[in-house]
Amino acid sequence: MLEWLKEPEINFPDQLQYGGFEHGVCVGQIQAKAGLTQSTVSEYLSLLQRAGFVESKRVGQWTYYKRNEGAFEALSKLIQSNL
Amino acid sequence: MLEWLKEPEINFPDQLQYGGFEHGVCVGQIQAKAGLTQSTVSEYLSLLQRAGFVESKRVGQWTYYKRNEGAFEALSKLIQSNL
DNA sequence: CAAAGATATCGACTTTTCCCGATATACCAA
DNA sequence: TTGGTATATCGGGAAAAGTCGATATCTTTG
């Protein structure tokens, strides 16, 4: 999922019908591509958010998720310095 | 354990009695510090080795483990580029 | 070769993670 | 306000990971 969200326009073309890519991609799009149930994907995304790897924004009935690039940068640096 | 192995001289002073630090630290030292059973530590170290994070060298009755710094560098870069 | 020490492997049990269906909540539109 | 759509939460079962004791393997020493 995190790799998919690196190139939302390529991996989630149908997202255009749901408000574009400004705030990210909504759960249903990711769920369809992942082939897992709605609840699983929802839980997973909220876990990624708690971990800081994605940001979410609720707009109307949709929740958009997009990557938080800073977290990956930080993780990369953490592995370099601490681990 | 991986953090401990970053500074073997500091974290495993008794290793001096078991051939020094040239090839790393032997399982018993790590086990004592970890507070887990011998089998658990042995399995864990061999897992880390299969994953590439440590290298092992058998010398006589001892097996020495040391960090493979390249693997951490590679992981850090992988997170930057692929993830 | 026998005994002892260090490490590895095996089988079982416990804990955690993964994933699901069912249900709840939030929002929109008629 | 009611029904439909999107997402979130909950409880439970299945799968995986973690840990252990017992035992096997390898090595050194006598």
mmCIF file with all atom_site columns, N, CA, C and O (backbone and C1' of nucleotides) in Angstrom, chain D residues 1-28:
data_model
loop_
_atom_site.group_PDB
_atom_site.id
_atom_site.type_symbol
_atom_site.label_atom_id
_atom_site.label_alt_id
_atom_site.label_comp_id
_atom_site.label_asym_id
_atom_site.label_entity_id
_atom_site.label_seq_id
_atom_site.pdbx_PDB_ins_code
_atom_site.Cartn_x
_atom_site.Cartn_y
_atom_site.Cartn_z
_atom_site.occupancy
_atom_site.B_iso_or_equiv
_atom_site.pdbx_formal_charge
_atom_site.auth_seq_id
_atom_site.auth_comp_id
_atom_site.auth_asym_id
_atom_site.auth_atom_id
_atom_site.pdbx_PDB_model_num
ATOM 1   P P     . DT D 1 1  ? -36.391 14.250  12.150 1.00 0.00 ? 1  DT D P     1
ATOM 2   O "O5'" . DT D 1 1  ? -36.990 14.019  10.663 1.00 0.00 ? 1  DT D "O5'" 1
ATOM 3   C "C5'" . DT D 1 1  ? -38.162 13.184  10.564 1.00 0.00 ? 1  DT D "C5'" 1
ATOM 4   C "C4'" . DT D 1 1  ? -37.822 12.069  9.595  1.00 0.00 ? 1  DT D "C4'" 1
ATOM 5   C "C3'" . DT D 1 1  ? -36.820 11.080  10.163 1.00 0.00 ? 1  DT D "C3'" 1
ATOM 6   O "O3'" . DT D 1 1  ? -36.947 9.812   9.519  1.00 0.00 ? 1  DT D "O3'" 1
ATOM 7   C "C1'" . DT D 1 1  ? -35.905 12.063  8.305  1.00 0.00 ? 1  DT D "C1'" 1
ATOM 8   P P     . DT D 1 2  ? -37.904 8.623   9.805  1.00 0.00 ? 2  DT D P     1
ATOM 9   O "O5'" . DT D 1 2  ? -37.788 7.787   8.439  1.00 0.00 ? 2  DT D "O5'" 1
ATOM 10  C "C5'" . DT D 1 2  ? -38.069 8.428   7.194  1.00 0.00 ? 2  DT D "C5'" 1
ATOM 11  C "C4'" . DT D 1 2  ? -37.196 7.839   6.092  1.00 0.00 ? 2  DT D "C4'" 1
ATOM 12  C "C3'" . DT D 1 2  ? -36.468 6.544   6.449  1.00 0.00 ? 2  DT D "C3'" 1
ATOM 13  O "O3'" . DT D 1 2  ? -36.427 5.727   5.283  1.00 0.00 ? 2  DT D "O3'" 1
ATOM 14  C "C1'" . DT D 1 2  ? -34.892 8.137   5.802  1.00 0.00 ? 2  DT D "C1'" 1
ATOM 15  P P     . DG D 1 3  ? -36.162 4.131   5.397  1.00 0.00 ? 3  DG D P     1
ATOM 16  O "O5'" . DG D 1 3  ? -35.292 3.824   4.099  1.00 0.00 ? 3  DG D "O5'" 1
ATOM 17  C "C5'" . DG D 1 3  ? -35.582 4.493   2.873  1.00 0.00 ? 3  DG D "C5'" 1
ATOM 18  C "C4'" . DG D 1 3  ? -34.286 4.703   2.101  1.00 0.00 ? 3  DG D "C4'" 1
ATOM 19  C "C3'" . DG D 1 3  ? -33.368 3.474   2.068  1.00 0.00 ? 3  DG D "C3'" 1
ATOM 20  O "O3'" . DG D 1 3  ? -32.838 3.352   0.759  1.00 0.00 ? 3  DG D "O3'" 1
ATOM 21  C "C1'" . DG D 1 3  ? -32.190 5.310   2.967  1.00 0.00 ? 3  DG D "C1'" 1
ATOM 22  P P     . DG D 1 4  ? -32.030 2.062   0.342  1.00 0.00 ? 4  DG D P     1
ATOM 23  O "O5'" . DG D 1 4  ? -30.629 2.680   -0.102 1.00 0.00 ? 4  DG D "O5'" 1
ATOM 24  C "C5'" . DG D 1 4  ? -30.614 3.813   -0.970 1.00 0.00 ? 4  DG D "C5'" 1
ATOM 25  C "C4'" . DG D 1 4  ? -29.211 4.385   -1.021 1.00 0.00 ? 4  DG D "C4'" 1
ATOM 26  C "C3'" . DG D 1 4  ? -28.107 3.323   -1.079 1.00 0.00 ? 4  DG D "C3'" 1
ATOM 27  O "O3'" . DG D 1 4  ? -27.122 3.737   -2.007 1.00 0.00 ? 4  DG D "O3'" 1
ATOM 28  C "C1'" . DG D 1 4  ? -27.749 4.730   0.776  1.00 0.00 ? 4  DG D "C1'" 1
ATOM 29  P P     . DT D 1 5  ? -26.021 2.727   -2.536 1.00 0.00 ? 5  DT D P     1
ATOM 30  O "O5'" . DT D 1 5  ? -24.682 3.449   -2.081 1.00 0.00 ? 5  DT D "O5'" 1
ATOM 31  C "C5'" . DT D 1 5  ? -24.512 4.844   -2.312 1.00 0.00 ? 5  DT D "C5'" 1
ATOM 32  C "C4'" . DT D 1 5  ? -23.359 5.350   -1.478 1.00 0.00 ? 5  DT D "C4'" 1
ATOM 33  C "C3'" . DT D 1 5  ? -22.154 4.400   -1.427 1.00 0.00 ? 5  DT D "C3'" 1
ATOM 34  O "O3'" . DT D 1 5  ? -20.994 5.155   -1.681 1.00 0.00 ? 5  DT D "O3'" 1
ATOM 35  C "C1'" . DT D 1 5  ? -22.768 5.047   0.736  1.00 0.00 ? 5  DT D "C1'" 1
ATOM 36  P P     . DA D 1 6  ? -19.600 4.497   -2.009 1.00 0.00 ? 6  DA D P     1
ATOM 37  O "O5'" . DA D 1 6  ? -18.761 4.905   -0.732 1.00 0.00 ? 6  DA D "O5'" 1
ATOM 38  C "C5'" . DA D 1 6  ? -18.546 6.287   -0.436 1.00 0.00 ? 6  DA D "C5'" 1
ATOM 39  C "C4'" . DA D 1 6  ? -17.868 6.405   0.916  1.00 0.00 ? 6  DA D "C4'" 1
ATOM 40  C "C3'" . DA D 1 6  ? -16.680 5.463   1.105  1.00 0.00 ? 6  DA D "C3'" 1
ATOM 41  O "O3'" . DA D 1 6  ? -15.542 6.231   1.461  1.00 0.00 ? 6  DA D "O3'" 1
ATOM 42  C "C1'" . DA D 1 6  ? -18.182 5.305   2.942  1.00 0.00 ? 6  DA D "C1'" 1
ATOM 43  P P     . DT D 1 7  ? -14.159 5.516   1.712  1.00 0.00 ? 7  DT D P     1
ATOM 44  O "O5'" . DT D 1 7  ? -14.194 5.327   3.299  1.00 0.00 ? 7  DT D "O5'" 1
ATOM 45  C "C5'" . DT D 1 7  ? -14.322 6.475   4.123  1.00 0.00 ? 7  DT D "C5'" 1
ATOM 46  C "C4'" . DT D 1 7  ? -14.514 6.067   5.565  1.00 0.00 ? 7  DT D "C4'" 1
ATOM 47  C "C3'" . DT D 1 7  ? -13.391 5.226   6.160  1.00 0.00 ? 7  DT D "C3'" 1
ATOM 48  O "O3'" . DT D 1 7  ? -12.782 5.990   7.187  1.00 0.00 ? 7  DT D "O3'" 1
ATOM 49  C "C1'" . DT D 1 7  ? -15.528 4.418   6.804  1.00 0.00 ? 7  DT D "C1'" 1
ATOM 50  P P     . DA D 1 8  ? -11.677 5.378   8.127  1.00 0.00 ? 8  DA D P     1
ATOM 51  O "O5'" . DA D 1 8  ? -12.489 4.839   9.391  1.00 0.00 ? 8  DA D "O5'" 1
ATOM 52  C "C5'" . DA D 1 8  ? -13.334 5.737   10.098 1.00 0.00 ? 8  DA D "C5'" 1
ATOM 53  C "C4'" . DA D 1 8  ? -13.884 5.063   11.369 1.00 0.00 ? 8  DA D "C4'" 1
ATOM 54  C "C3'" . DA D 1 8  ? -12.835 4.327   12.208 1.00 0.00 ? 8  DA D "C3'" 1
ATOM 55  O "O3'" . DA D 1 8  ? -13.052 4.671   13.567 1.00 0.00 ? 8  DA D "O3'" 1
ATOM 56  C "C1'" . DA D 1 8  ? -14.598 2.841   11.633 1.00 0.00 ? 8  DA D "C1'" 1
ATOM 57  P P     . DT D 1 9  ? -12.071 4.120   14.675 1.00 0.00 ? 9  DT D P     1
ATOM 58  O "O5'" . DT D 1 9  ? -12.894 2.903   15.298 1.00 0.00 ? 9  DT D "O5'" 1
ATOM 59  C "C5'" . DT D 1 9  ? -14.190 3.151   15.819 1.00 0.00 ? 9  DT D "C5'" 1
ATOM 60  C "C4'" . DT D 1 9  ? -14.839 1.847   16.246 1.00 0.00 ? 9  DT D "C4'" 1
ATOM 61  C "C3'" . DT D 1 9  ? -13.978 0.955   17.151 1.00 0.00 ? 9  DT D "C3'" 1
ATOM 62  O "O3'" . DT D 1 9  ? -14.761 0.624   18.291 1.00 0.00 ? 9  DT D "O3'" 1
ATOM 63  C "C1'" . DT D 1 9  ? -14.902 -0.301  15.399 1.00 0.00 ? 9  DT D "C1'" 1
ATOM 64  P P     . DC D 1 10 ? -14.063 -0.066  19.548 1.00 0.00 ? 10 DC D P     1
ATOM 65  O "O5'" . DC D 1 10 ? -14.765 -1.501  19.545 1.00 0.00 ? 10 DC D "O5'" 1
ATOM 66  C "C5'" . DC D 1 10 ? -16.141 -1.602  19.157 1.00 0.00 ? 10 DC D "C5'" 1
ATOM 67  C "C4'" . DC D 1 10 ? -16.530 -3.075  19.035 1.00 0.00 ? 10 DC D "C4'" 1
ATOM 68  C "C3'" . DC D 1 10 ? -15.709 -4.018  19.900 1.00 0.00 ? 10 DC D "C3'" 1
ATOM 69  O "O3'" . DC D 1 10 ? -16.574 -4.904  20.583 1.00 0.00 ? 10 DC D "O3'" 1
ATOM 70  C "C1'" . DC D 1 10 ? -15.676 -4.737  17.649 1.00 0.00 ? 10 DC D "C1'" 1
ATOM 71  P P     . DG D 1 11 ? -16.043 -5.797  21.783 1.00 0.00 ? 11 DG D P     1
ATOM 72  O "O5'" . DG D 1 11 ? -16.134 -7.276  21.194 1.00 0.00 ? 11 DG D "O5'" 1
ATOM 73  C "C5'" . DG D 1 11 ? -17.329 -7.700  20.510 1.00 0.00 ? 11 DG D "C5'" 1
ATOM 74  C "C4'" . DG D 1 11 ? -17.127 -9.085  19.958 1.00 0.00 ? 11 DG D "C4'" 1
ATOM 75  C "C3'" . DG D 1 11 ? -16.248 -10.005 20.809 1.00 0.00 ? 11 DG D "C3'" 1
ATOM 76  O "O3'" . DG D 1 11 ? -16.801 -11.312 20.797 1.00 0.00 ? 11 DG D "O3'" 1
ATOM 77  C "C1'" . DG D 1 11 ? -15.255 -9.725  18.682 1.00 0.00 ? 11 DG D "C1'" 1
ATOM 78  P P     . DG D 1 12 ? -16.061 -12.539 21.493 1.00 0.00 ? 12 DG D P     1
ATOM 79  O "O5'" . DG D 1 12 ? -15.503 -13.332 20.232 1.00 0.00 ? 12 DG D "O5'" 1
ATOM 80  C "C5'" . DG D 1 12 ? -16.400 -13.623 19.157 1.00 0.00 ? 12 DG D "C5'" 1
ATOM 81  C "C4'" . DG D 1 12 ? -15.651 -14.322 18.045 1.00 0.00 ? 12 DG D "C4'" 1
ATOM 82  C "C3'" . DG D 1 12 ? -14.728 -15.459 18.521 1.00 0.00 ? 12 DG D "C3'" 1
ATOM 83  O "O3'" . DG D 1 12 ? -14.816 -16.543 17.611 1.00 0.00 ? 12 DG D "O3'" 1
ATOM 84  C "C1'" . DG D 1 12 ? -13.490 -13.906 17.272 1.00 0.00 ? 12 DG D "C1'" 1
ATOM 85  P P     . DG D 1 13 ? -14.405 -17.977 18.032 1.00 0.00 ? 13 DG D P     1
ATOM 86  O "O5'" . DG D 1 13 ? -13.578 -18.495 16.770 1.00 0.00 ? 13 DG D "O5'" 1
ATOM 87  C "C5'" . DG D 1 13 ? -14.152 -18.385 15.460 1.00 0.00 ? 13 DG D "C5'" 1
ATOM 88  C "C4'" . DG D 1 13 ? -13.037 -18.393 14.441 1.00 0.00 ? 13 DG D "C4'" 1
ATOM 89  C "C3'" . DG D 1 13 ? -12.030 -19.527 14.619 1.00 0.00 ? 13 DG D "C3'" 1
ATOM 90  O "O3'" . DG D 1 13 ? -11.734 -20.086 13.342 1.00 0.00 ? 13 DG D "O3'" 1
ATOM 91  C "C1'" . DG D 1 13 ? -10.920 -17.441 14.671 1.00 0.00 ? 13 DG D "C1'" 1
ATOM 92  P P     . DA D 1 14 ? -10.724 -21.298 13.199 1.00 0.00 ? 14 DA D P     1
ATOM 93  O "O5'" . DA D 1 14 ? -9.497  -20.632 12.430 1.00 0.00 ? 14 DA D "O5'" 1
ATOM 94  C "C5'" . DA D 1 14 ? -9.746  -19.892 11.232 1.00 0.00 ? 14 DA D "C5'" 1
ATOM 95  C "C4'" . DA D 1 14 ? -8.440  -19.332 10.713 1.00 0.00 ? 14 DA D "C4'" 1
ATOM 96  C "C3'" . DA D 1 14 ? -7.295  -20.342 10.652 1.00 0.00 ? 14 DA D "C3'" 1
ATOM 97  O "O3'" . DA D 1 14 ? -6.566  -20.105 9.458  1.00 0.00 ? 14 DA D "O3'" 1
ATOM 98  C "C1'" . DA D 1 14 ? -6.683  -18.533 12.043 1.00 0.00 ? 14 DA D "C1'" 1
ATOM 99  P P     . DA D 1 15 ? -5.374  -21.056 9.023  1.00 0.00 ? 15 DA D P     1
ATOM 100 O "O5'" . DA D 1 15 ? -4.099  -20.108 9.229  1.00 0.00 ? 15 DA D "O5'" 1
ATOM 101 C "C5'" . DA D 1 15 ? -4.103  -18.839 8.605  1.00 0.00 ? 15 DA D "C5'" 1
ATOM 102 C "C4'" . DA D 1 15 ? -2.927  -18.029 9.096  1.00 0.00 ? 15 DA D "C4'" 1
ATOM 103 C "C3'" . DA D 1 15 ? -1.584  -18.768 9.043  1.00 0.00 ? 15 DA D "C3'" 1
ATOM 104 O "O3'" . DA D 1 15 ? -0.668  -17.931 8.367  1.00 0.00 ? 15 DA D "O3'" 1
ATOM 105 C "C1'" . DA D 1 15 ? -1.935  -17.829 11.202 1.00 0.00 ? 15 DA D "C1'" 1
ATOM 106 P P     . DA D 1 16 ? 0.812   -18.412 8.056  1.00 0.00 ? 16 DA D P     1
ATOM 107 O "O5'" . DA D 1 16 ? 1.684   -17.598 9.118  1.00 0.00 ? 16 DA D "O5'" 1
ATOM 108 C "C5'" . DA D 1 16 ? 1.543   -16.190 9.191  1.00 0.00 ? 16 DA D "C5'" 1
ATOM 109 C "C4'" . DA D 1 16 ? 2.270   -15.659 10.409 1.00 0.00 ? 16 DA D "C4'" 1
ATOM 110 C "C3'" . DA D 1 16 ? 3.722   -16.122 10.543 1.00 0.00 ? 16 DA D "C3'" 1
ATOM 111 O "O3'" . DA D 1 16 ? 4.524   -14.966 10.657 1.00 0.00 ? 16 DA D "O3'" 1
ATOM 112 C "C1'" . DA D 1 16 ? 2.549   -16.412 12.593 1.00 0.00 ? 16 DA D "C1'" 1
ATOM 113 P P     . DA D 1 17 ? 6.093   -15.086 10.763 1.00 0.00 ? 17 DA D P     1
ATOM 114 O "O5'" . DA D 1 17 ? 6.316   -14.727 12.307 1.00 0.00 ? 17 DA D "O5'" 1
ATOM 115 C "C5'" . DA D 1 17 ? 5.705   -13.568 12.838 1.00 0.00 ? 17 DA D "C5'" 1
ATOM 116 C "C4'" . DA D 1 17 ? 5.986   -13.474 14.321 1.00 0.00 ? 17 DA D "C4'" 1
ATOM 117 C "C3'" . DA D 1 17 ? 7.449   -13.688 14.698 1.00 0.00 ? 17 DA D "C3'" 1
ATOM 118 O "O3'" . DA D 1 17 ? 7.788   -12.707 15.664 1.00 0.00 ? 17 DA D "O3'" 1
ATOM 119 C "C1'" . DA D 1 17 ? 6.076   -15.216 15.879 1.00 0.00 ? 17 DA D "C1'" 1
ATOM 120 P P     . DG D 1 18 ? 9.225   -12.691 16.299 1.00 0.00 ? 18 DG D P     1
ATOM 121 O "O5'" . DG D 1 18 ? 8.962   -13.374 17.718 1.00 0.00 ? 18 DG D "O5'" 1
ATOM 122 C "C5'" . DG D 1 18 ? 8.058   -12.733 18.613 1.00 0.00 ? 18 DG D "C5'" 1
ATOM 123 C "C4'" . DG D 1 18 ? 8.053   -13.437 19.945 1.00 0.00 ? 18 DG D "C4'" 1
ATOM 124 C "C3'" . DG D 1 18 ? 9.450   -13.712 20.527 1.00 0.00 ? 18 DG D "C3'" 1
ATOM 125 O "O3'" . DG D 1 18 ? 9.407   -13.386 21.907 1.00 0.00 ? 18 DG D "O3'" 1
ATOM 126 C "C1'" . DG D 1 18 ? 8.224   -15.737 20.371 1.00 0.00 ? 18 DG D "C1'" 1
ATOM 127 P P     . DT D 1 19 ? 10.728  -13.314 22.774 1.00 0.00 ? 19 DT D P     1
ATOM 128 O "O5'" . DT D 1 19 ? 10.747  -14.717 23.505 1.00 0.00 ? 19 DT D "O5'" 1
ATOM 129 C "C5'" . DT D 1 19 ? 9.773   -15.002 24.482 1.00 0.00 ? 19 DT D "C5'" 1
ATOM 130 C "C4'" . DT D 1 19 ? 9.822   -16.460 24.849 1.00 0.00 ? 19 DT D "C4'" 1
ATOM 131 C "C3'" . DT D 1 19 ? 11.190  -17.000 25.238 1.00 0.00 ? 19 DT D "C3'" 1
ATOM 132 O "O3'" . DT D 1 19 ? 11.302  -17.009 26.650 1.00 0.00 ? 19 DT D "O3'" 1
ATOM 133 C "C1'" . DT D 1 19 ? 9.857   -18.563 23.987 1.00 0.00 ? 19 DT D "C1'" 1
ATOM 134 P P     . DC D 1 20 ? 12.606  -17.595 27.339 1.00 0.00 ? 20 DC D P     1
ATOM 135 O "O5'" . DC D 1 20 ? 12.269  -19.134 27.564 1.00 0.00 ? 20 DC D "O5'" 1
ATOM 136 C "C5'" . DC D 1 20 ? 11.048  -19.484 28.219 1.00 0.00 ? 20 DC D "C5'" 1
ATOM 137 C "C4'" . DC D 1 20 ? 10.782  -20.969 28.065 1.00 0.00 ? 20 DC D "C4'" 1
ATOM 138 C "C3'" . DC D 1 20 ? 11.963  -21.845 28.452 1.00 0.00 ? 20 DC D "C3'" 1
ATOM 139 O "O3'" . DC D 1 20 ? 11.756  -22.419 29.729 1.00 0.00 ? 20 DC D "O3'" 1
ATOM 140 C "C1'" . DC D 1 20 ? 10.930  -22.566 26.397 1.00 0.00 ? 20 DC D "C1'" 1
ATOM 141 P P     . DG D 1 21 ? 12.977  -23.120 30.473 1.00 0.00 ? 21 DG D P     1
ATOM 142 O "O5'" . DG D 1 21 ? 12.797  -24.646 30.065 1.00 0.00 ? 21 DG D "O5'" 1
ATOM 143 C "C5'" . DG D 1 21 ? 11.595  -25.331 30.404 1.00 0.00 ? 21 DG D "C5'" 1
ATOM 144 C "C4'" . DG D 1 21 ? 11.611  -26.727 29.799 1.00 0.00 ? 21 DG D "C4'" 1
ATOM 145 C "C3'" . DG D 1 21 ? 12.806  -27.592 30.236 1.00 0.00 ? 21 DG D "C3'" 1
ATOM 146 O "O3'" . DG D 1 21 ? 12.351  -28.936 30.431 1.00 0.00 ? 21 DG D "O3'" 1
ATOM 147 C "C1'" . DG D 1 21 ? 12.829  -27.313 27.868 1.00 0.00 ? 21 DG D "C1'" 1
ATOM 148 P P     . DA D 1 22 ? 13.378  -30.075 30.857 1.00 0.00 ? 22 DA D P     1
ATOM 149 O "O5'" . DA D 1 22 ? 13.692  -30.850 29.495 1.00 0.00 ? 22 DA D "O5'" 1
ATOM 150 C "C5'" . DA D 1 22 ? 12.594  -31.330 28.726 1.00 0.00 ? 22 DA D "C5'" 1
ATOM 151 C "C4'" . DA D 1 22 ? 13.114  -31.994 27.467 1.00 0.00 ? 22 DA D "C4'" 1
ATOM 152 C "C3'" . DA D 1 22 ? 14.321  -32.911 27.683 1.00 0.00 ? 22 DA D "C3'" 1
ATOM 153 O "O3'" . DA D 1 22 ? 14.133  -34.110 26.944 1.00 0.00 ? 22 DA D "O3'" 1
ATOM 154 C "C1'" . DA D 1 22 ? 14.824  -31.282 26.042 1.00 0.00 ? 22 DA D "C1'" 1
ATOM 155 P P     . DT D 1 23 ? 15.186  -35.315 27.055 1.00 0.00 ? 23 DT D P     1
ATOM 156 O "O5'" . DT D 1 23 ? 16.006  -35.180 25.685 1.00 0.00 ? 23 DT D "O5'" 1
ATOM 157 C "C5'" . DT D 1 23 ? 15.271  -35.020 24.480 1.00 0.00 ? 23 DT D "C5'" 1
ATOM 158 C "C4'" . DT D 1 23 ? 16.209  -34.590 23.368 1.00 0.00 ? 23 DT D "C4'" 1
ATOM 159 C "C3'" . DT D 1 23 ? 17.508  -35.409 23.272 1.00 0.00 ? 23 DT D "C3'" 1
ATOM 160 O "O3'" . DT D 1 23 ? 17.610  -35.916 21.957 1.00 0.00 ? 23 DT D "O3'" 1
ATOM 161 C "C1'" . DT D 1 23 ? 17.945  -33.111 23.111 1.00 0.00 ? 23 DT D "C1'" 1
ATOM 162 P P     . DA D 1 24 ? 18.739  -36.968 21.551 1.00 0.00 ? 24 DA D P     1
ATOM 163 O "O5'" . DA D 1 24 ? 19.529  -36.188 20.407 1.00 0.00 ? 24 DA D "O5'" 1
ATOM 164 C "C5'" . DA D 1 24 ? 18.767  -35.562 19.365 1.00 0.00 ? 24 DA D "C5'" 1
ATOM 165 C "C4'" . DA D 1 24 ? 19.685  -34.677 18.545 1.00 0.00 ? 24 DA D "C4'" 1
ATOM 166 C "C3'" . DA D 1 24 ? 21.014  -35.318 18.174 1.00 0.00 ? 24 DA D "C3'" 1
ATOM 167 O "O3'" . DA D 1 24 ? 21.289  -35.043 16.818 1.00 0.00 ? 24 DA D "O3'" 1
ATOM 168 C "C1'" . DA D 1 24 ? 21.400  -33.288 19.302 1.00 0.00 ? 24 DA D "C1'" 1
ATOM 169 P P     . DT D 1 25 ? 22.520  -35.751 16.095 1.00 0.00 ? 25 DT D P     1
ATOM 170 O "O5'" . DT D 1 25 ? 23.597  -34.579 15.996 1.00 0.00 ? 25 DT D "O5'" 1
ATOM 171 C "C5'" . DT D 1 25 ? 23.236  -33.367 15.360 1.00 0.00 ? 25 DT D "C5'" 1
ATOM 172 C "C4'" . DT D 1 25 ? 24.341  -32.351 15.531 1.00 0.00 ? 25 DT D "C4'" 1
ATOM 173 C "C3'" . DT D 1 25 ? 25.741  -32.877 15.190 1.00 0.00 ? 25 DT D "C3'" 1
ATOM 174 O "O3'" . DT D 1 25 ? 26.327  -31.978 14.277 1.00 0.00 ? 25 DT D "O3'" 1
ATOM 175 C "C1'" . DT D 1 25 ? 25.735  -31.768 17.265 1.00 0.00 ? 25 DT D "C1'" 1
ATOM 176 P P     . DC D 1 26 ? 27.649  -32.394 13.454 1.00 0.00 ? 26 DC D P     1
ATOM 177 O "O5'" . DC D 1 26 ? 28.765  -31.473 14.139 1.00 0.00 ? 26 DC D "O5'" 1
ATOM 178 C "C5'" . DC D 1 26 ? 28.524  -30.078 14.276 1.00 0.00 ? 26 DC D "C5'" 1
ATOM 179 C "C4'" . DC D 1 26 ? 29.484  -29.495 15.305 1.00 0.00 ? 26 DC D "C4'" 1
ATOM 180 C "C3'" . DC D 1 26 ? 30.921  -29.970 15.138 1.00 0.00 ? 26 DC D "C3'" 1
ATOM 181 O "O3'" . DC D 1 26 ? 31.746  -28.831 15.028 1.00 0.00 ? 26 DC D "O3'" 1
ATOM 182 C "C1'" . DC D 1 26 ? 30.242  -30.103 17.389 1.00 0.00 ? 26 DC D "C1'" 1
ATOM 183 P P     . DT D 1 27 ? 33.279  -28.953 14.557 1.00 0.00 ? 27 DT D P     1
ATOM 184 O "O5'" . DT D 1 27 ? 34.078  -28.726 15.920 1.00 0.00 ? 27 DT D "O5'" 1
ATOM 185 C "C5'" . DT D 1 27 ? 33.849  -27.538 16.655 1.00 0.00 ? 27 DT D "C5'" 1
ATOM 186 C "C4'" . DT D 1 27 ? 34.456  -27.658 18.031 1.00 0.00 ? 27 DT D "C4'" 1
ATOM 187 C "C3'" . DT D 1 27 ? 35.894  -28.177 18.043 1.00 0.00 ? 27 DT D "C3'" 1
ATOM 188 O "O3'" . DT D 1 27 ? 36.732  -27.159 18.543 1.00 0.00 ? 27 DT D "O3'" 1
ATOM 189 C "C1'" . DT D 1 27 ? 34.565  -29.203 19.731 1.00 0.00 ? 27 DT D "C1'" 1
ATOM 190 P P     . DT D 1 28 ? 38.307  -27.311 18.523 1.00 0.00 ? 28 DT D P     1
ATOM 191 O "O5'" . DT D 1 28 ? 38.666  -27.543 20.062 1.00 0.00 ? 28 DT D "O5'" 1
ATOM 192 C "C5'" . DT D 1 28 ? 38.143  -26.651 21.043 1.00 0.00 ? 28 DT D "C5'" 1
ATOM 193 C "C4'" . DT D 1 28 ? 38.260  -27.273 22.417 1.00 0.00 ? 28 DT D "C4'" 1
ATOM 194 C "C3'" . DT D 1 28 ? 39.671  -27.765 22.777 1.00 0.00 ? 28 DT D "C3'" 1
ATOM 195 O "O3'" . DT D 1 28 ? 40.047  -27.192 24.014 1.00 0.00 ? 28 DT D "O3'" 1
ATOM 196 C "C1'" . DT D 1 28 ? 38.049  -29.431 23.229 1.00 0.00 ? 28 DT D "C1'" 1
#
